[in-house]
Each structure stands twice: as C-alpha cells, then as structure tokens.
Coordinates of C-alpha atoms in Angstrom, one line a residue:
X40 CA -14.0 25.2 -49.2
X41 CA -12.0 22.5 -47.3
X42 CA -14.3 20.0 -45.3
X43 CA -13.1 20.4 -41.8
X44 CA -10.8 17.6 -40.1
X45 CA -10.3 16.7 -36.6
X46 CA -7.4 15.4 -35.3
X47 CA -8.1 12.7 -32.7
X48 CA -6.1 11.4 -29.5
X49 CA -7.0 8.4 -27.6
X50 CA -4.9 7.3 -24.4
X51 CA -6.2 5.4 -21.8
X52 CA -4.5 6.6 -18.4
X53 CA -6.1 3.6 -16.5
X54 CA -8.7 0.4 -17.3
X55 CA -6.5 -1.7 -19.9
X56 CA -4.6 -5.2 -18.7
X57 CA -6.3 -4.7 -15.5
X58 CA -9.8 -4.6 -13.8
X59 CA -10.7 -1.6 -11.8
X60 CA -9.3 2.1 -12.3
X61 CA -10.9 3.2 -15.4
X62 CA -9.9 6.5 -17.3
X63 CA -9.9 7.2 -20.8
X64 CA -9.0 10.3 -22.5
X65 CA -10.5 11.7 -25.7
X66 CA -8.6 14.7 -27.4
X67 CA -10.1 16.1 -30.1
X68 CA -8.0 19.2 -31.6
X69 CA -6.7 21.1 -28.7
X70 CA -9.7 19.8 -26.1
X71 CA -9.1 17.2 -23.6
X72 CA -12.2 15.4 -22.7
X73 CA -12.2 12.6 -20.0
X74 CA -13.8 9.7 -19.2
X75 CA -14.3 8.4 -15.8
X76 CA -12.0 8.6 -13.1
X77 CA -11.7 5.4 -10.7
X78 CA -9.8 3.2 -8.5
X79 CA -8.7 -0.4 -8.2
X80 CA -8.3 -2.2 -4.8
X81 CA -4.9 -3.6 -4.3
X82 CA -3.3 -6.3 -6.0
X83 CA -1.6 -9.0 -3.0
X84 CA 1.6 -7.9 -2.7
X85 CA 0.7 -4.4 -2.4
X86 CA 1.4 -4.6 1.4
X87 CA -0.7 -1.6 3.3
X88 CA -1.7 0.3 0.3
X89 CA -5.7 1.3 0.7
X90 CA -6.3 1.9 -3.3
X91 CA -4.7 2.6 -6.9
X92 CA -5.7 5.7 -9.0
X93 CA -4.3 6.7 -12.6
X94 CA -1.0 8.6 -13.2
X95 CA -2.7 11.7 -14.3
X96 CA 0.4 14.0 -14.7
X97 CA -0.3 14.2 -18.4
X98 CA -3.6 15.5 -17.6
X99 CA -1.8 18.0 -15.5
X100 CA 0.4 18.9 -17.5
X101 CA -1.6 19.9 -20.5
X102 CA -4.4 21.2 -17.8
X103 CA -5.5 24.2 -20.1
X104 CA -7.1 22.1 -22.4
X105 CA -9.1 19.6 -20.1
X106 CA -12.3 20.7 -20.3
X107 CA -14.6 18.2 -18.2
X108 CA -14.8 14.8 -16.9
X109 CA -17.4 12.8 -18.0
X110 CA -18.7 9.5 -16.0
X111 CA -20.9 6.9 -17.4
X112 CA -21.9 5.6 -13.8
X113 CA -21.2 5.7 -9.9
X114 CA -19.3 3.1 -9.2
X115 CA -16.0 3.2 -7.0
X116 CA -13.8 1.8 -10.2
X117 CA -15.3 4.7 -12.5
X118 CA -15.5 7.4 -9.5
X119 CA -13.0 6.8 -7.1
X120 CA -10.0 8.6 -8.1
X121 CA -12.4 12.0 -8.4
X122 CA -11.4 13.4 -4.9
X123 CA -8.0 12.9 -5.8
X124 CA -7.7 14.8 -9.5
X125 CA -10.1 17.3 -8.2
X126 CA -6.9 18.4 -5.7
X127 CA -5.2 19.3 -8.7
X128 CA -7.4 19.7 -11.8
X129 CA -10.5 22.0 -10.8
X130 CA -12.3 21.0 -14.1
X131 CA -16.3 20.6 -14.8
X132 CA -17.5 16.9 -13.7
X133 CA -20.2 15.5 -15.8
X134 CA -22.6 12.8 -14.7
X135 CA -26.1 11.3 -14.0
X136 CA -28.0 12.2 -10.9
X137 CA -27.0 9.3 -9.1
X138 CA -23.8 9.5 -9.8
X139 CA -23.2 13.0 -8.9
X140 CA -24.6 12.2 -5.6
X141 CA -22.5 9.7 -4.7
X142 CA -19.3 11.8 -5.9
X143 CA -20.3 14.5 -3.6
X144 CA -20.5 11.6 -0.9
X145 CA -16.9 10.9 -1.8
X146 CA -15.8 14.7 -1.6
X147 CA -17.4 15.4 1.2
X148 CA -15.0 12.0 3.2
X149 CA -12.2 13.9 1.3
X150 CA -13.0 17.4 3.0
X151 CA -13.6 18.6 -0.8
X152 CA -16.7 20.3 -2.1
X153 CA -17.5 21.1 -5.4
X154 CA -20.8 22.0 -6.6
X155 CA -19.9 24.2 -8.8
X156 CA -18.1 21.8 -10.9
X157 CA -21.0 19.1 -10.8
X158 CA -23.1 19.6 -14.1
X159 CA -25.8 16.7 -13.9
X160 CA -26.4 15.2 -17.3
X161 CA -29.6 12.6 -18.0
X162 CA -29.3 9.6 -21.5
X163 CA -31.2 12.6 -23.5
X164 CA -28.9 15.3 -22.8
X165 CA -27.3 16.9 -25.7
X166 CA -24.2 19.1 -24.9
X167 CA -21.7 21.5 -26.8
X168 CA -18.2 21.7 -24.9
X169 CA -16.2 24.5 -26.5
X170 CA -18.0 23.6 -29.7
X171 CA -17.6 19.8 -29.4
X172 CA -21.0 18.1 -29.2
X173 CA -21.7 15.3 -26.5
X174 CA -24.8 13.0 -26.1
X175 CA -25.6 10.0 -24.0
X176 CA -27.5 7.4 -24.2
X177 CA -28.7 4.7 -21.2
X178 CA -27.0 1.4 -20.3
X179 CA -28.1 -1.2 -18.4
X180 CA -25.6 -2.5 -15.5
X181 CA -25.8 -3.1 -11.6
X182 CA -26.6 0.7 -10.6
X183 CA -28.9 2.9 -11.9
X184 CA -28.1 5.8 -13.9
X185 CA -25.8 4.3 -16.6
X186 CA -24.8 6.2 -19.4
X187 CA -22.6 5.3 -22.2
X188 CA -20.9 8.7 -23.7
X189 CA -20.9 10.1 -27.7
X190 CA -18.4 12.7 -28.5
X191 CA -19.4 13.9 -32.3
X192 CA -16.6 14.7 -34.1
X193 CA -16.3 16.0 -38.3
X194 CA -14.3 12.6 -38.6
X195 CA -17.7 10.4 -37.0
X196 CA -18.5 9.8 -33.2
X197 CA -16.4 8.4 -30.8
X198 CA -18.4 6.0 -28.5
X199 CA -17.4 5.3 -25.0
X200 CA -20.3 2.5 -23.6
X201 CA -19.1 2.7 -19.9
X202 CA -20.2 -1.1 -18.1
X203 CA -23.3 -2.7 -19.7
X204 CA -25.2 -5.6 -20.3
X205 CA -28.6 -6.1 -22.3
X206 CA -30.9 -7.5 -19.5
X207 CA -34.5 -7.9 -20.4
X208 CA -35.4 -8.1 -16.8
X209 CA -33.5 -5.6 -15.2
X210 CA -34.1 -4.4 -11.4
X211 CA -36.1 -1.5 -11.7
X212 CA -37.3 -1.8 -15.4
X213 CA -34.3 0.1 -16.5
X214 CA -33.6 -1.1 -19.9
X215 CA -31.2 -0.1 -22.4
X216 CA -31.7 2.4 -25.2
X217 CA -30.8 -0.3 -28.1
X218 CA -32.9 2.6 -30.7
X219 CA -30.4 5.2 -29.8
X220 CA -27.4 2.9 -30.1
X221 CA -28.4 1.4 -33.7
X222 CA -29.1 5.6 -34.0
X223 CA -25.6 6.0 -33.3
X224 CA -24.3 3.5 -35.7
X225 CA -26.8 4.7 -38.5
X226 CA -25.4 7.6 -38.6
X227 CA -21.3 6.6 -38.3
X228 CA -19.4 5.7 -35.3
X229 CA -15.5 6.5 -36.2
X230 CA -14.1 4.4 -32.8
X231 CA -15.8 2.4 -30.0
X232 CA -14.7 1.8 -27.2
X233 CA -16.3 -1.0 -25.2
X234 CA -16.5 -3.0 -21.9
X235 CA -14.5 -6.1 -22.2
X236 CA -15.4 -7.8 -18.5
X237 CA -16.9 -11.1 -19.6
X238 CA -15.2 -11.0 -23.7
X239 CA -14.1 -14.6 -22.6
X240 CA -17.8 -15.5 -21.1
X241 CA -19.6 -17.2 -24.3
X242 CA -23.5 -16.6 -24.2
X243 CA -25.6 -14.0 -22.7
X244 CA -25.1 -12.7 -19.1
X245 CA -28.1 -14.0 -16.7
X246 CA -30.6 -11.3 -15.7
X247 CA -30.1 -9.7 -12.1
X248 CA -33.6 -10.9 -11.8
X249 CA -32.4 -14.3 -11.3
X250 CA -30.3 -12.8 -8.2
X251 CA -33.4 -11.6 -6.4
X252 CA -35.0 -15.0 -6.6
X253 CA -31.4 -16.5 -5.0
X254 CA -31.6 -14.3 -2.6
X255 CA -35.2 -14.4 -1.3
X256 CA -34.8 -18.8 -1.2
X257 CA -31.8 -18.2 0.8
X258 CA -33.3 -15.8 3.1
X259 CA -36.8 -17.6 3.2
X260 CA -34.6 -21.1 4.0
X261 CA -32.9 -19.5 6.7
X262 CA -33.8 -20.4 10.7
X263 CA -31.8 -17.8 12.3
X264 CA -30.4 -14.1 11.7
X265 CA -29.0 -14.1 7.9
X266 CA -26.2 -11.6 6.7
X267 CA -25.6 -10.2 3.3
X268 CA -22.3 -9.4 1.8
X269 CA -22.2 -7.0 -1.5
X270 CA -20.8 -3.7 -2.9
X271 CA -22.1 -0.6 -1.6
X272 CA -22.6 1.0 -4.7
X273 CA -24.3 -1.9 -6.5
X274 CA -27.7 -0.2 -5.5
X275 CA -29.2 -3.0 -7.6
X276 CA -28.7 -5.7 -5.4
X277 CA -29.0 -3.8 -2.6
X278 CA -32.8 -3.0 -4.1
X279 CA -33.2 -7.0 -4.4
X280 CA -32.0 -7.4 -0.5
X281 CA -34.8 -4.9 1.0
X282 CA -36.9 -6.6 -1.5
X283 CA -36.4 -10.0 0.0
X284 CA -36.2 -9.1 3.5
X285 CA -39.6 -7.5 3.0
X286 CA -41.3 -10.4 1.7
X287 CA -39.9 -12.8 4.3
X288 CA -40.5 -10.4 6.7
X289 CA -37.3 -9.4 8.4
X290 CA -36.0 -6.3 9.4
X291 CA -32.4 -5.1 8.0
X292 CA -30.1 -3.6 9.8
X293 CA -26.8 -2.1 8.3
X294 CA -23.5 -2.5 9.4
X295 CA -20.9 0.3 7.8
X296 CA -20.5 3.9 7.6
X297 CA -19.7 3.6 3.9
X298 CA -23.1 1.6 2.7
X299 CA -25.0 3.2 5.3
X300 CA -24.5 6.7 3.5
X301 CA -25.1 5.1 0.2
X302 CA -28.5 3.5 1.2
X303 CA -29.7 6.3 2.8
X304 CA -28.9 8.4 -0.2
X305 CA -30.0 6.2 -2.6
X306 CA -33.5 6.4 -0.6
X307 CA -33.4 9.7 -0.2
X308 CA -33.4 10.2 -4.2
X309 CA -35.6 7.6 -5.1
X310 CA -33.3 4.7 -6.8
X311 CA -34.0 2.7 -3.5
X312 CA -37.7 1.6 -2.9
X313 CA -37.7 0.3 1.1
X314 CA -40.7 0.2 3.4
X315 CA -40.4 3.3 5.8
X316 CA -40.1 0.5 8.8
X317 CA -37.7 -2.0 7.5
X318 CA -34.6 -0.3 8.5
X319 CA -33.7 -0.8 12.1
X320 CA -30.4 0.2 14.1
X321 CA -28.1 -1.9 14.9
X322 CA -28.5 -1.7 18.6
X323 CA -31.6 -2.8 18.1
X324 CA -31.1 -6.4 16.6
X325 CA -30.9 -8.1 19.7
X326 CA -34.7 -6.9 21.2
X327 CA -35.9 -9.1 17.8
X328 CA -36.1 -12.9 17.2
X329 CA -33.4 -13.6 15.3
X330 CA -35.5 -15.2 12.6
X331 CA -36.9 -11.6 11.8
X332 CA -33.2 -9.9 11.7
X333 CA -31.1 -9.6 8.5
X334 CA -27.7 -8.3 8.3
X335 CA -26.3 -6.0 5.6
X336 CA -22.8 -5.1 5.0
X337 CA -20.0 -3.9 2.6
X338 CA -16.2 -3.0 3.9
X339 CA -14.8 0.7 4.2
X340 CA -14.2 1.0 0.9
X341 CA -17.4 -0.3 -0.6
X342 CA -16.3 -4.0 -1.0
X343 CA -18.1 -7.2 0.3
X344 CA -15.5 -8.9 2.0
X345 CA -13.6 -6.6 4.4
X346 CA -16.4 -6.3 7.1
X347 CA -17.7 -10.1 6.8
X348 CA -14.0 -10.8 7.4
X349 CA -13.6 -9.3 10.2
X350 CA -17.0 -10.6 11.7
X351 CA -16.2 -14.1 10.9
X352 CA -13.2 -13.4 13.0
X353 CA -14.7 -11.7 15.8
X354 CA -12.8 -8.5 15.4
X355 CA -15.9 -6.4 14.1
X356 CA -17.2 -4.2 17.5
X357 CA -20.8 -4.2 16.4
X358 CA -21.8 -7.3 14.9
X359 CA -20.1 -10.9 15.8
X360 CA -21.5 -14.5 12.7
X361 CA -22.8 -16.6 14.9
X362 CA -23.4 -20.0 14.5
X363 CA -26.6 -21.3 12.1
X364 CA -26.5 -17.4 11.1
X365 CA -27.0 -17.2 7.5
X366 CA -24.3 -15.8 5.3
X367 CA -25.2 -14.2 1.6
X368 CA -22.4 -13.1 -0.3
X369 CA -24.2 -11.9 -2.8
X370 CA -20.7 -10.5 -4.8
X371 CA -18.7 -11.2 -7.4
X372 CA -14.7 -11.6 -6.3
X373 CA -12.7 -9.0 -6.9
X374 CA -9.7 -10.4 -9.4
X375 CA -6.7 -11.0 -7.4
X376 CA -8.9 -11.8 -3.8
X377 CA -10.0 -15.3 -4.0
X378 CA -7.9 -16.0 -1.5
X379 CA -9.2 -13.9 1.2
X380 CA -12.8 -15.1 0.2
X381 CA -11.8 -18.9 0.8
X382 CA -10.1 -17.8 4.0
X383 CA -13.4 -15.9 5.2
X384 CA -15.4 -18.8 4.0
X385 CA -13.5 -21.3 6.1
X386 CA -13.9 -18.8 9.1
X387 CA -17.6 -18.9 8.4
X388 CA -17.7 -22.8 8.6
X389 CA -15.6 -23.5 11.7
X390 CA -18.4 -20.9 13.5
X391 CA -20.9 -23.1 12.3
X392 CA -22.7 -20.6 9.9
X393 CA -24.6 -21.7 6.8
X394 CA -22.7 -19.7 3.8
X395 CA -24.6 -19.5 0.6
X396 CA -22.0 -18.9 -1.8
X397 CA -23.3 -20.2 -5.2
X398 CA -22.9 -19.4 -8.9
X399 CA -26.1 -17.6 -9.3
X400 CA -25.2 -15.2 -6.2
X401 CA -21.4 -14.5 -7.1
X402 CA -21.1 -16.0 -11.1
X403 CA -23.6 -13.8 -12.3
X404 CA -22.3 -10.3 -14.1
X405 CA -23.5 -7.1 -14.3
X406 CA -21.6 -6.9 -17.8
X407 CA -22.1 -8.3 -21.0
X408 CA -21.3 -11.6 -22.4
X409 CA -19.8 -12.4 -25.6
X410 CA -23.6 -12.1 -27.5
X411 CA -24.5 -9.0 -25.7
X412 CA -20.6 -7.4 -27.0
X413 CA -21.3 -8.8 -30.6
X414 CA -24.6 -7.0 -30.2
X415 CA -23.3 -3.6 -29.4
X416 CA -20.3 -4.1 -32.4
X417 CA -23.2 -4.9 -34.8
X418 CA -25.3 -1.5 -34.1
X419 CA -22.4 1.0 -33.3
X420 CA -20.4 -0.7 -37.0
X421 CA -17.5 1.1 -36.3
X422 CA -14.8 1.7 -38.4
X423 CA -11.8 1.2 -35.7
X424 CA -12.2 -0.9 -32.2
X425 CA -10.5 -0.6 -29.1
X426 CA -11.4 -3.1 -26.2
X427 CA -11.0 -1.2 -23.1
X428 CA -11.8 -2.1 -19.2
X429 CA -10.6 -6.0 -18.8
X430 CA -7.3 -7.8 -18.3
X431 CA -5.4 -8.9 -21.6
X432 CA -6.7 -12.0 -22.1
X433 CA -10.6 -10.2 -22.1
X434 CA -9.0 -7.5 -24.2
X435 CA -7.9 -10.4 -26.8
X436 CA -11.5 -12.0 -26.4
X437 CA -12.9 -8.7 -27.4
X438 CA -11.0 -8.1 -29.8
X439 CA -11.9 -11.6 -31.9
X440 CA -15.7 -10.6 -31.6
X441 CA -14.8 -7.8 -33.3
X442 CA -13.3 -9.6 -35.8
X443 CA -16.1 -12.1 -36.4
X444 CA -18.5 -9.0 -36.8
X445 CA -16.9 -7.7 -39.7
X446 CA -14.2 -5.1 -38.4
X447 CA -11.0 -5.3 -40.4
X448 CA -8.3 -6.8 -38.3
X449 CA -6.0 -3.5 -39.1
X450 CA -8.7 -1.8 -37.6
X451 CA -9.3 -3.5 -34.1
X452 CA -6.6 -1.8 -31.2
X453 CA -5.5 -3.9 -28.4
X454 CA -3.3 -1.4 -26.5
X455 CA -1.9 -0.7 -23.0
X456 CA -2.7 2.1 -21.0
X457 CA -0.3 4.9 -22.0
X458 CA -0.5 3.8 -25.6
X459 CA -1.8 7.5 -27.8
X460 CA -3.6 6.1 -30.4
X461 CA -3.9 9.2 -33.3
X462 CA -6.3 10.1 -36.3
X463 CA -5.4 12.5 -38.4
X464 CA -6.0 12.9 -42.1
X465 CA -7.6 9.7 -42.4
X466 CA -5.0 7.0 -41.0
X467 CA -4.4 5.8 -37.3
X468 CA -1.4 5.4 -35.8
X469 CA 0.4 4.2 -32.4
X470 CA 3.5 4.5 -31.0
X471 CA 3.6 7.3 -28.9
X472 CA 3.0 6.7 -24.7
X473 CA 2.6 9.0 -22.0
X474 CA 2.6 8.3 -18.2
X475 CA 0.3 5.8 -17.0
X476 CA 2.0 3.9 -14.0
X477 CA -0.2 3.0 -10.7
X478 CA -0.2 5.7 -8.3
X479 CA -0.4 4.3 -4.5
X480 CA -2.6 5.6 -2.0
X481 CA -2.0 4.6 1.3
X482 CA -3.6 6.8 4.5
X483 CA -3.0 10.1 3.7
X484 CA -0.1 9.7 1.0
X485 CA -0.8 10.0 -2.4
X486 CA 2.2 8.4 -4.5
X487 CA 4.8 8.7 -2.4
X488 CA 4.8 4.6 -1.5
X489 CA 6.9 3.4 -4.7
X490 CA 7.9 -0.6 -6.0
X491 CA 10.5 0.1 -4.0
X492 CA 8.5 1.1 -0.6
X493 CA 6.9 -2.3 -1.0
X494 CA 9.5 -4.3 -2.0
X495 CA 11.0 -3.1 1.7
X496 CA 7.3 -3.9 3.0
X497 CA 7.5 -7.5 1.2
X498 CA 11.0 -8.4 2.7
X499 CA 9.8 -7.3 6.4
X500 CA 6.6 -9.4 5.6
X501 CA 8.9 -12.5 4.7
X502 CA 12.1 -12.8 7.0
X503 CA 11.6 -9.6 9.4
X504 CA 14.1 -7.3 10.5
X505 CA 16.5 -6.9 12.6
X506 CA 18.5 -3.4 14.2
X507 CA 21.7 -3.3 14.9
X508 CA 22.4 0.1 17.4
X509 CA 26.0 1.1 18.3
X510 CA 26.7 4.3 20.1
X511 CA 30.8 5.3 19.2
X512 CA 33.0 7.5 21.3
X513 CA 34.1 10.4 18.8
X514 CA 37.1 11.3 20.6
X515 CA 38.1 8.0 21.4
X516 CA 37.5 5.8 18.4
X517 CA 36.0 3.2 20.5
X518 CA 32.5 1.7 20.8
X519 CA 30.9 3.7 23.6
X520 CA 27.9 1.2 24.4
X521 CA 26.4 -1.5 22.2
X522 CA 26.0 -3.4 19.8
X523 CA 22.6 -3.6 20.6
X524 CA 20.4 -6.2 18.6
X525 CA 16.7 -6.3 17.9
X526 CA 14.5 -8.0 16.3
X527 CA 11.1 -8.6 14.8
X528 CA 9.7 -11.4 12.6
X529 CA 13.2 -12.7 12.3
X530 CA 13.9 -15.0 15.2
X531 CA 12.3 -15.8 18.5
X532 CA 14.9 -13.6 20.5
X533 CA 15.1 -16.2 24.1
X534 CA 15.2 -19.5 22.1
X535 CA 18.2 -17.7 19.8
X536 CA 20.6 -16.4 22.0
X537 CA 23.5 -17.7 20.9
X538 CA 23.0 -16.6 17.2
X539 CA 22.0 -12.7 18.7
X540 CA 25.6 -12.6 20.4
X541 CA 27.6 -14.1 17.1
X542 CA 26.2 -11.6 15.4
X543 CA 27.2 -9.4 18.4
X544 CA 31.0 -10.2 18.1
X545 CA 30.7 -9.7 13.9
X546 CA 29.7 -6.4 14.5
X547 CA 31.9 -5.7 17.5
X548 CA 34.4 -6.8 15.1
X549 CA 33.4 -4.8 11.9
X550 CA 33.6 -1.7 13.9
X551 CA 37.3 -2.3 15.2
X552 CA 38.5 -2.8 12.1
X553 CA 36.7 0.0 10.3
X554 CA 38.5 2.5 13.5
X555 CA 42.0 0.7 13.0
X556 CA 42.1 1.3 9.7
X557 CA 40.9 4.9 9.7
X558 CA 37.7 4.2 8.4
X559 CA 34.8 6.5 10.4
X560 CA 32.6 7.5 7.7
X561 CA 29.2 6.1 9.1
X562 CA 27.8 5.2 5.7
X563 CA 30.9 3.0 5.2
X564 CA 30.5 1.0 8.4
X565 CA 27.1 0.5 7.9
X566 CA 27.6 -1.1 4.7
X567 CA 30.2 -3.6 6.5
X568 CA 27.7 -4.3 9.6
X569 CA 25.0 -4.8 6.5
X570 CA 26.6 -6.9 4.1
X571 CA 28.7 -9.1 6.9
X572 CA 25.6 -9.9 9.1
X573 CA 23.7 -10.6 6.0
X574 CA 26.1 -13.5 5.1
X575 CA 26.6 -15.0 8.5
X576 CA 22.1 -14.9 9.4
X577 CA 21.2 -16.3 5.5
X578 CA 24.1 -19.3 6.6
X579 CA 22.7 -19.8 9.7
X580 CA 18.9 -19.3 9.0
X581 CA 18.4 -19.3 5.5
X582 CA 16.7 -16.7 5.8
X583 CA 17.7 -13.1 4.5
X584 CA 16.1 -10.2 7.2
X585 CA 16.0 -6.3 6.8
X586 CA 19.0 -5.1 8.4
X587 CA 19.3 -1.5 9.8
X588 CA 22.5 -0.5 11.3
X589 CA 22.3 2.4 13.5
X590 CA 24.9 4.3 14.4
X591 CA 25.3 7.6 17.1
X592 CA 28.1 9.6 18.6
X593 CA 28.7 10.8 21.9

C-alpha cells in the first residue's frame, strides 16, 4: 500500500513586505484553510482612505473549498478585515474566547452577526476539519488569548505562530507553552511560518512588566490630570494602566466609543481585573481634583494617536490637554506615522503639557527579538522556512536567523504576498501568484477607490483645482453664458484676477475655434480647454491644477 501524500499550497494574501493586514492561506489537497484576516491603517499618501484589507477574490473564487478561518489573536491587524470577507465568504471562524468576542464587537459596528460561524477554540483544543487535524498551542504577546496554529498534514505539520514573544514576566502570568512547541518539533514540523516584527532587533524583547513600572513613575510623578494614549485591543497595557491608576489612586475615565467597548468587554470576561469604582464618566472628571483624574484614550479605529491628536488640537468635544496635564503614549508608532506623532507631540508642548514619550513606553515590543525567533526555529527544526508578517528588510533579517540555526538556504522562502509556494511529491516550488493587491476602504466603499482615485486625490492635495463652466447655444453655435472659473487650493481668486480672466479669453477662444471649424463634440473641446489652460497656469504658476471643463447646452 502507497503511503499517503499531501499536496500543499501556501500563499499569503496579505502580511509580507508590509506591517499590518495579515492573512495566510494553507491548502492542503482540495481544503482551503485560513489564517487570520486583518487590516492595515493607511500608508501617507493614501488621501481619505480609513483602512486596507486583502484582495481575497482567490478565496472567492475557489469558495467551495474554504473551510474555516482560523485566528491566532484579536488584534485589529489579524481581525479587522473579518466583517468584510464575512459579506462574501459565510465560512466557520475559529478563535480564542477573547478573540471571538471582540470579532462579534466588530460585526456587530458592521450590522453583521454570526454566531453560528464563531466556533471558540482554547491552546489545548484538538480539531479535525474535513479530516485535516488542527491543534494550538499558547503564545505570549500584548493581548491575551494567543494562539499559534498546527495544521497536521501526512507530509509533517505546518506551523503558523501568529505574534509572539517569550516574556518571563508577562502581564497576567500568561506564559508560553515552550513544552508543546519543542512537542511540535519532536515530532516534525514540514514549514513554519513565523513573526518577523523585530527580525532586525538583536537580543531579547523587554518584558511588558517593565511598561507597568513606566507607567506607574509617570503617573505617580504627575501634579495634574494625566492622559494615556495606547491601542484598544492591547488589553495588556490597558491591564497595566488600571493597575497604576489604582495604586496612585486616580480615577480613569475613558474617552472613545471604540476602547470603551473593548474595556468593558474585556471586564466583562475576566481578561481585565479593575476595581468596581475606578471607572468614572467622563462628565464626571471635572467634580474631582485633577490630581485624582486620569485619562484613557485610543482613536476610532483602535489606534493611539487619532483622539490625542485631536485633543492636543482642541478639536475633540469631550476632553481638551491642558497645560501641566500629563501625556502617556504608552504605543508603539505605527510604520509610516512618525510624522503625525512628532506633529502631536509638538502640539502637546506649545500647550504646556508634560509628554512622557520614552523608549521603555513606545520602544518596547510585544514581539520577539532576534533570540526569542532563533528560539522558536531551534524547537519547531523545520525543514522549509518562510518569514511572514514584517516589511522586507525584517523578512531578510528572519530569514538569516534561520540560516544561522541550521536550515538549508534552499530551504528558507522569502516571498511576496501572492507568491503560491507548492509541495508535492517531495520538492517545493514557486512561481505561480494569485491576486493579492490592497483593497481600499474608505466610508462605506469597499474597493472601488483605485491608484488612480488617489492619484486625482494627491494632485487636488498639491496644486488644487480649478472649473471651467461654459453653457453653449445649440442652435446657435455660440457661447450662451460663461466661461465661468472656479477655484479651490489653486490661487487666492481676489489677489489673481488678472490670471482668472487670461485664462477666460483662452477658453473663450478655444471654444470659437472648435465652433468655426465644425468641431462640437463636447469630449473634444474639453480636451482643448484641458490641455491649453494647463500650459498657460504651469507658465504662469508653476503649478499644474486639476482642471474640469464643464460644458452644457441650452
């Protein structure tokens, strides 16, 4: 009799050369298992776009053979892009208790429910899907509930470890399962697929206990009201802030919808510990000495910076800095936001508020450093490697760890998302991609804003536009009324004048032409109002607006 053979898929439809919008998918035969499902927050130049998600049309596609998705923890860049497959793949969801929760928390925003596709899952939980078996085992990272994923397969296992760190100390006493792991390994682990966050950080990531010391100093050195900036769905810290605020005997009041819900959930299931009195409203704040008031606060979408932005510019209704108020950011940045972080923090500073914005408070990682990654190479020993979750350059990192461990180099797989990497009959190979671009989300538009959406929205946001409205007489072949010009972002309209009515007369004489010559196709004119103006305002201005000629008819 023939030893059976699986034939194995990988693709990763989100999480490689980038940070945030992690999804991997694991085919084994005909079955389509995948692995989170999450957003990343948008890049700079992605001009009024709320979040990215995954391309998932493959998964559409071949939607007969997806048979769950499976999450290793509940935060937004693992989760976030949920509500949006679940509009088009109604498929079984597989997670921890926690992180089930704060799904249904994102369903219910999105006017979705699905219990019935929620199958809770714990680090000993051993399951058969369509005769594949799955097992778990626990992780350590900045929210409880972390699981990293097994899918056993005749070939060996194919190891997923979600985020992760090896903290001795963690918040909560929730340490990693290193005898399961080296279990795992013992027994033959065919690919891993790791975290590659801090592949570039040498050392070992410093415990999150360190944080809660940080925080309680800077709350315990503080005169006045203190406010603390973090994610909403790193329960973690969160835990460590109600842990300071207790001991220094303040009261915490929480400002957004989004962590609000989370907290309260979180306490409602027992991953947050907090005194039954601690939490006070936020009308409430100003009936207390200031000294006895602290602050906490995430943006809409779960990130530290939105809301403290728009409180260190006055523009947040319920809560204004003030100055000698105390500000915690108590966050790392988000890749690609430095900028708005040094812009808030200047805000902050003109106010006169104290910001506490050290290494140990925004440096220190809920993911594992280069020791910690060697670590969980040496007790999974598997036979092919594939860095996953990181930019490039943490993907490369990885990659040379691997190297260093013992892994053959023909074996180690830095690939992009899209890349299919295949086992079959003994021998991997690449070559083959699917779709895997960065679908747009902006209000209630899923994909339909394009490069070429915001390369419109990145022209407006650097020379403006300006309209060009003509009304013609049909019958008569003659301008009717017009040419109208407006503008916006292009020129201060009263201190330009005489440019407005040059570019007037242009257009006046465009359209004359265009009539003399029999030319009345509207497309046609436009394109001469378009390409003429654009000459005569980047000669005049340097400076190359959006030009919209619009014609009518009477």
């Amino acid at each position: 009799m023939n030893e059976k053979k699986d034939n194995i898929r990988l693709i990763a439809l989100g999480g490689l050369g980038e940070s945030g919008k992690n999804m991997h998918v694991v085919e084994i035969d005909t079955d389509i298992f995948v692995v989170d499902a999450g957003l990343k927050y948008p890049e700079g130049e992605m001009f009024g776009v709320d979040a990215v998600i995954p391309d998932i049309s493959y998964l559409i596609k071949n939607r007969e053979r997806v048979k769950g998705i499976f999450l290793t923890h509940g935060h937004e860049d693992h989760i976030g892009a949920i509500p949006y497959v679940l509009k088009e793949l109604r498929v079984p969801i597989y997670g921890t208790k926690l992180t089930l929760a704060l799904v249904g928390q994102l369903l219910k925003q999105h006017g979705l429910t699905a219990d019935d596709l929620l199958n809770e899952v714990t680090a000993t939980s051993i399951l058969t899907v369509n005769q594949v078996k799955v097992s778990f085992f626990r992780t350590t990272h900045s929210i409880p509930d972390c699981v990293g994923i097994c899918f056993h397969t005749a070939e060996g296992a194919i190891v997923h470890t979600g985020d992760f760190k090896f903290d001795q100390t963690p918040v909560g006493m929730e340490t990693a399962d290193i005898d399961k792991m080296a279990s795992i390994g013992k027994e033959g682990v065919l690919f891993l697929l790791s975290d590659s966050s801090n592949a570039d950080k040498p050392g070992y990531s410093v415990s999150e206990s360190v944080i809660g010391q940080e925080i309680s100093e800077g709350i315990y050195s503080a005169p006045n009201r203190v406010v603390v900036a973090t994610f909403a769905s790193n329960i973690n810290r969160i835990q460590q802030v109600f842990d300071a605020a207790e001991e220094n005997n303040r009261k915490v009041a929480i400002v957004g919808r989004h962590i609000y819900d989370i907290v309260m959930l979180s306490i409602d299931l027992g991953y947050l510990k907090v005194s039954d009195d601690i939490i006070t409203p936020l009308n409430q704040i100003e009936k207390l000495p200031d000294h006895q008031v602290l602050i906490l606060t995430c943006g809409t979408k779960g990130e530290p910076m939105a809301a403290l932005s728009k409180m260190a510019t006055q523009s947040n209704k319920p809560v204004h800095i003030q100055s000698k108020d105390t500000v915690l950011i108590a966050s790392p940045v988000i890749p690609g936001s430095e900028l708005i972080v040094s812009k808030t923090i200047d805000h902050l500073l003109r106010i006169g508020a104290n910001v506490v914005y050290n290494k140990n408070l925004t440096d220190i990682s809920s993911h594992g450093s280069q020791e910690e990654l060697k670590l969980m190479l040496n007790m999974m020993k598997p036979t092919y490697f594939i860095p996953t979750h990181g930019e490039y350059r943490m993907q490369s990192a990885h990659a040379k760890l691997a190297l260093s461990v013992g892994v053959k180099s023909e074996n180690v797989l830095i690939v992009d998302n899209g890349d299919v990497v295949e086992f079959n009959n003994g021998k991997v190979s690449t070559g083959e991609k699917v779709p895997a671009a960065n679908i747009l989300i902006d209000g209630l538009g899923v994909g339909d804003v394009g490069h070429i959406v915001l390369r419109d929205r990145k022209l407006l946001s650097k020379d403006g536009i300006l309209i060009v409205v003509v009304t013609l007489d049909k019958v008569k072949k003659q301008i009717a009324s017009g040419p109208e010009i407006i503008t916006r972002g292009f020129v201060y309209v009263r201190e330009s004048e005489s440019l407005i009515e040059q570019a007037c007369e242009i257009v006046n004489k465009i359209i004359a032409q265009c009539v003399k010559g029999y030319i009345i196709e509207w497309n046609s004119i436009k394109i001469s109002i378009r390409d003429a103006l654009n000459e005569f305002l980047f000669q005049q201005t340097k400076r190359r607006p959006m030009i919209l000629p619009i014609i009518m008819e009477v």
